[in-house]
XYZ file of C-alpha atoms in Angstrom:
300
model
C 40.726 -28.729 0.669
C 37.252 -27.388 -0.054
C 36.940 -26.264 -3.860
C 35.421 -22.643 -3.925
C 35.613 -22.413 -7.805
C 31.696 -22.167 -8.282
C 31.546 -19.003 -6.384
C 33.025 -15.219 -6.838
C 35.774 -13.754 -4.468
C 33.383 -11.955 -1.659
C 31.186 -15.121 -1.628
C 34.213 -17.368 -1.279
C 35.429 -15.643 1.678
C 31.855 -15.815 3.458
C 31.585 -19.216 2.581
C 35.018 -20.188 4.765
C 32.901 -18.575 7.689
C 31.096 -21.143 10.370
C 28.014 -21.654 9.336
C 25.695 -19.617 11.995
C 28.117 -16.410 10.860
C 27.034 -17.061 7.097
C 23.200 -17.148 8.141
C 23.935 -13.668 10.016
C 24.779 -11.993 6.870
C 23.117 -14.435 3.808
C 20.242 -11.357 4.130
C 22.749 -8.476 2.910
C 21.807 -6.742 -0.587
C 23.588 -8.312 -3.366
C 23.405 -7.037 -6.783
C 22.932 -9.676 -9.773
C 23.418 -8.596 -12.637
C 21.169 -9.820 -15.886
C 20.867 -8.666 -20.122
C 17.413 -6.742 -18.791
C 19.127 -5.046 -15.972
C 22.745 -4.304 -17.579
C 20.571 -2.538 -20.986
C 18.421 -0.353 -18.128
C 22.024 0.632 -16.694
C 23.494 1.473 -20.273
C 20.202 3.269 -20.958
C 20.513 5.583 -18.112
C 24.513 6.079 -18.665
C 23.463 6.992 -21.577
C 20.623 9.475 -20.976
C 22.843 11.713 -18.362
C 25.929 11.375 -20.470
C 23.912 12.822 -23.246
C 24.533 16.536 -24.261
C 23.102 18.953 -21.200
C 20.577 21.513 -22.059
C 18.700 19.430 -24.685
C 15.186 21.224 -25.627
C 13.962 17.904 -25.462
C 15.619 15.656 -23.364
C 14.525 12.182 -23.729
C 12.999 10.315 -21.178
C 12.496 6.705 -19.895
C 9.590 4.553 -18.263
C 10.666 1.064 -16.410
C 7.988 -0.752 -16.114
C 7.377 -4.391 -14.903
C 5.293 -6.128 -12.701
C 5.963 -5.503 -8.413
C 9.463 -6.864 -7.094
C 11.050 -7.282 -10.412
C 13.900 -5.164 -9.800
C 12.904 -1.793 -10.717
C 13.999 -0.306 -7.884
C 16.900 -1.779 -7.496
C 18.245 -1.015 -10.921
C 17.773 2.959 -10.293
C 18.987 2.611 -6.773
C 22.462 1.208 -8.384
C 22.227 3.985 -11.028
C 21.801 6.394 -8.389
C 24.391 4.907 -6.368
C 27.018 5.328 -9.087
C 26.237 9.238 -9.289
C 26.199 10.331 -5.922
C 25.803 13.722 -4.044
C 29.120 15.578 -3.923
C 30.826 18.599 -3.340
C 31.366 21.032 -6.300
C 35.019 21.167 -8.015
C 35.260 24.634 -5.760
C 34.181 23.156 -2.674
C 31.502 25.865 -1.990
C 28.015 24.152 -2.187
C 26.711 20.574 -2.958
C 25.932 18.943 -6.592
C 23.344 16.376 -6.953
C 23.408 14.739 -10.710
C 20.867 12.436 -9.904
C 17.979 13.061 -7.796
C 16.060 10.396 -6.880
C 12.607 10.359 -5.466
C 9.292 8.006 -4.701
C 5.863 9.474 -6.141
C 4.087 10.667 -2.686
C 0.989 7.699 -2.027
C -1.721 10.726 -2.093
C -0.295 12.475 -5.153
C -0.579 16.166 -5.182
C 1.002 18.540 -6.892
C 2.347 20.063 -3.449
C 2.916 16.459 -1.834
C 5.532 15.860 -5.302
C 7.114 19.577 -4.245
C 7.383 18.331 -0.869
C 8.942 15.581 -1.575
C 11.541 17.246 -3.857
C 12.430 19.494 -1.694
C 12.852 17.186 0.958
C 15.114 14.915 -1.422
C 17.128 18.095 -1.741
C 17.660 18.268 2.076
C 15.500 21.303 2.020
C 13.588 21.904 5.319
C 10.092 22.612 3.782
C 6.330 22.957 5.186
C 3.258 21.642 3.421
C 1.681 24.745 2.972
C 2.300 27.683 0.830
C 1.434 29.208 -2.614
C 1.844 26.969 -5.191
C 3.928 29.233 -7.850
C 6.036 30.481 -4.995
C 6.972 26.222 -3.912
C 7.460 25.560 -7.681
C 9.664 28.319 -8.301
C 12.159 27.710 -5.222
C 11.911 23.820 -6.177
C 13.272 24.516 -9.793
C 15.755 27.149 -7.834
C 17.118 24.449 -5.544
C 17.686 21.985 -8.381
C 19.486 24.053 -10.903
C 21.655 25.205 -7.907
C 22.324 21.635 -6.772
C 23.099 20.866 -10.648
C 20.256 18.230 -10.702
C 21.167 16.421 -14.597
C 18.312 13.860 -14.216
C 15.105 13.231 -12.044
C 13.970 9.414 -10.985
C 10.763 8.672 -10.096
C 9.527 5.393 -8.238
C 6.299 4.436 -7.792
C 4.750 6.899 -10.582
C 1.603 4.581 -10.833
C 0.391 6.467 -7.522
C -0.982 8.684 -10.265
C -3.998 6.882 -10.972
C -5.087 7.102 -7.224
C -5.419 10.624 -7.570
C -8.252 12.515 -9.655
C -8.391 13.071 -12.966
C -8.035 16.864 -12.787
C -4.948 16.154 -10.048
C -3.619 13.467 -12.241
C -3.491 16.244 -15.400
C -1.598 18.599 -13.266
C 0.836 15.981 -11.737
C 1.365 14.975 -15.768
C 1.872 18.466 -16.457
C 4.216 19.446 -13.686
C 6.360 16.252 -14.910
C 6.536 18.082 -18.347
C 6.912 21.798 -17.039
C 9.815 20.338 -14.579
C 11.799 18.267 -17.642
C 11.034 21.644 -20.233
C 12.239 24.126 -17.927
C 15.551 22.360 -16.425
C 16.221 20.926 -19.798
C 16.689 17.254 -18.153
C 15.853 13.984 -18.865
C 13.027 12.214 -16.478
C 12.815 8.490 -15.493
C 9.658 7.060 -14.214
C 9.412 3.669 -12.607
C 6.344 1.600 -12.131
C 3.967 -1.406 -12.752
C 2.130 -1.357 -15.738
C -0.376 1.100 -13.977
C 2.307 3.228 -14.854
C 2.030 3.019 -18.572
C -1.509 3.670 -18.208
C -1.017 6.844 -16.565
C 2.450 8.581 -18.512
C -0.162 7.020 -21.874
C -2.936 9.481 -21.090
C -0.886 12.401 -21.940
C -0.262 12.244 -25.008
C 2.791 14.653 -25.222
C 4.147 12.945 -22.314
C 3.761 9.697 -23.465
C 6.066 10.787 -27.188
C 8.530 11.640 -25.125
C 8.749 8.661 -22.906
C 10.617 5.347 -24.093
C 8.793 2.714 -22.308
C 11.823 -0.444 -20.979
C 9.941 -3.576 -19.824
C 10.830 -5.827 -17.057
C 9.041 -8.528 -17.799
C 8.444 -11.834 -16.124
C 11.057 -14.181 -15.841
C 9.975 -17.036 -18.378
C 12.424 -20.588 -18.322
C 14.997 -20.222 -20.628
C 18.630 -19.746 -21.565
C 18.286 -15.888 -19.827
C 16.703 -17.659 -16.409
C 19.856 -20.018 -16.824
C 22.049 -17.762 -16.746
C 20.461 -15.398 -14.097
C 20.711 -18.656 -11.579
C 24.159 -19.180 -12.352
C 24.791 -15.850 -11.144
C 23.268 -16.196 -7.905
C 25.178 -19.510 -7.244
C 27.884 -17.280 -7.399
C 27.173 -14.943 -4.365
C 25.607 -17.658 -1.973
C 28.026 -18.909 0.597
C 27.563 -22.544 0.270
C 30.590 -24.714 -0.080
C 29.315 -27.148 -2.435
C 27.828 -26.280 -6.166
C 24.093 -26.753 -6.886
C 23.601 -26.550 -10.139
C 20.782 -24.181 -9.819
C 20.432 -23.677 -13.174
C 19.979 -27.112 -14.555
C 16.449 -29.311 -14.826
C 14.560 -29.915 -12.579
C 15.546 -27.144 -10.104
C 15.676 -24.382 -12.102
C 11.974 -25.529 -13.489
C 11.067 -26.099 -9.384
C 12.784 -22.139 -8.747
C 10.515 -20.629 -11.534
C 7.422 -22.443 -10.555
C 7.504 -21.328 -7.146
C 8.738 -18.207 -6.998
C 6.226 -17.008 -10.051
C 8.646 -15.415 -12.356
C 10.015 -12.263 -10.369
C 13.679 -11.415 -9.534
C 12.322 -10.036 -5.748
C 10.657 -13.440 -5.665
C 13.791 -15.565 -6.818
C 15.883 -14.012 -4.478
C 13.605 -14.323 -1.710
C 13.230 -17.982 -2.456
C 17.125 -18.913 -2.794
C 17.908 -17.012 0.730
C 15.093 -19.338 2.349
C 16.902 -22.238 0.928
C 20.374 -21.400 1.796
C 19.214 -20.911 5.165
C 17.406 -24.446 4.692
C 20.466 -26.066 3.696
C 22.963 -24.495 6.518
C 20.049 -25.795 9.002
C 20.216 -28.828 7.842
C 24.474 -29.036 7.682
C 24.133 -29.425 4.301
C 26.632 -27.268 1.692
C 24.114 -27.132 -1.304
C 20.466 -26.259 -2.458
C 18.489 -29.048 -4.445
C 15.066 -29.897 -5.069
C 14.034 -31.653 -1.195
C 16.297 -28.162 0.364
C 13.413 -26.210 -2.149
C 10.736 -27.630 -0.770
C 11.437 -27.473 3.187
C 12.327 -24.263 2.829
C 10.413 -21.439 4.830
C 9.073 -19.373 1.544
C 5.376 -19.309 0.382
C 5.029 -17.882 -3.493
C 3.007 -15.061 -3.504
C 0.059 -16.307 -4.837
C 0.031 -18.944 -1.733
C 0.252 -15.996 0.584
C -2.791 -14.190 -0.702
C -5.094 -17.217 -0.359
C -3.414 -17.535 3.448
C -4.416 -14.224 3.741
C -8.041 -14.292 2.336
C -8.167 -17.768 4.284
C -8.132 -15.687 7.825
C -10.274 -13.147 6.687
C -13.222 -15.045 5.753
């Protein structure tokens, strides 16, 4: 009898499966949790459980560099306070509306895409007090308690006069509803909630920083041994392959994961029941800095 002790109950169950039925679904969305990520989560339990109406409602800025579970943290936030029908059963409540910062940021592109989020059929064009008074309409009727927004380094691609009114409209929305705002974004992000200054009082910047080795990156690895199928433990956080797991996959969580999926499907390949260093290294995964000189390779 197999001994499934190194893994959690949904990955033990997988793990039972044949071995071409675990490949099929090895590339399902997992959550794993870590001190960085469970602190974001407490943050923004906090920040909606916090006393409605506020004339200054705190906000937050995630920031950390690309694929190092930003996203994913709001996403399961978001998750957790879904859309809903109101106690009477007349109309729809959204707590938390969730959005991404439009690429070409515009004041009317970021009322687009609210209404839109609202599951509000809306056109492009139209006066711009008459858009921003139905969008504040729709999300007091919804009951709208917080506003995410990914991607708010799309900003700094805009002008500096559009950029001022984007930064504005952020405040105007947050004074007028009375509700906290979360932005999410690389450090471009900073740079652009910074240049306001009243914006940039009210926003309580939470870093995602590189993963660095460590007792943290220890324990993060134990927790994905716990969620991949494989029959066998692999010690993925002890020396050398936890130093060969930060090396090449450069320190973020997107990365890591990426990585670890490559080498489970390595291992099941191979008939093998466990990921060490050689299962690392044949695995099909290039670190991102590897990919950009392929990349710049073929374009010369």
């Amino acid at each position: 009898m197999v001994s499934l002790s190194h893994l959690g109950p949904e990955a033990r169950s997988l793990a039972m499966l044949p071995s071409a039925e675990r490949l099929a679904r090895l590339r399902m969305e997992r959550w794993i949790g870590y001190t960085c990520a469970h602190q974001a989560l407490v943050q923004l339990e906090a920040l909606l459980s916090d006393e409605p109406g506020k004339l200054r409602p705190k906000n937050i800025l995630i920031v950390g560099p690309s694929n190092n579970g930003k996203t994913m943290i709001a996403e399961k936030f978001h998750r957790a306070h879904p859309q809903r029908m109101s106690e009477d059963g007349e109309h729809e409540v959204i707590p938390v509306l969730m959005l991404q910062m439009p690429a070409e940021a515009t004041a009317n592109r970021l009322h687009t895409a609210l209404q839109a989020t609202l599951g509000t059929p809306v056109g492009f064009y139209g006066r711009h007090d008459v858009r921003e008074a139905l969008t504040l309409r729709l999300m007091r009727a919804v009951g709208v308690r917080m506003l995410i927004i990914d991607e708010v380094h799309n900003l700094l691609g805009a002008t500096a006069r559009r950029q001022r009114e984007l930064l504005n409209l952020l405040r105007f929305i947050g004074n007028d509803l009375r509700i906290p705002i979360v932005c999410l974004g690389i450090r471009d992000a900073y740079l652009a909630i910074r240049s306001d200054d009243q914006l940039e009082n009210r926003f309580h910047p939470l870093l995602l920083p590189l993963w660095e080795a460590g007792e943290e990156f220890a324990r993060l690895l134990a927790s994905f041994e716990t969620v991949l199928p494989l029959r066998e433990p692999s010690h993925l956080a002890t020396a050398p392959l936890c130093e060969l797991i930060l090396r090449r996959s450069e320190g973020t969580i997107g990365e890591i994961t990426a990585l670890l999926n490559s080498a489970t499907v390595a291992a099941l390949l191979q008939g093998e029941e466990r990921i060490n260093c050689a299962v690392i290294e044949r695995a099909d995964y290039h670190p991102p800095s590897v990919r950009r000189r392929m990349v710049e390779r073929e374009l010369r």
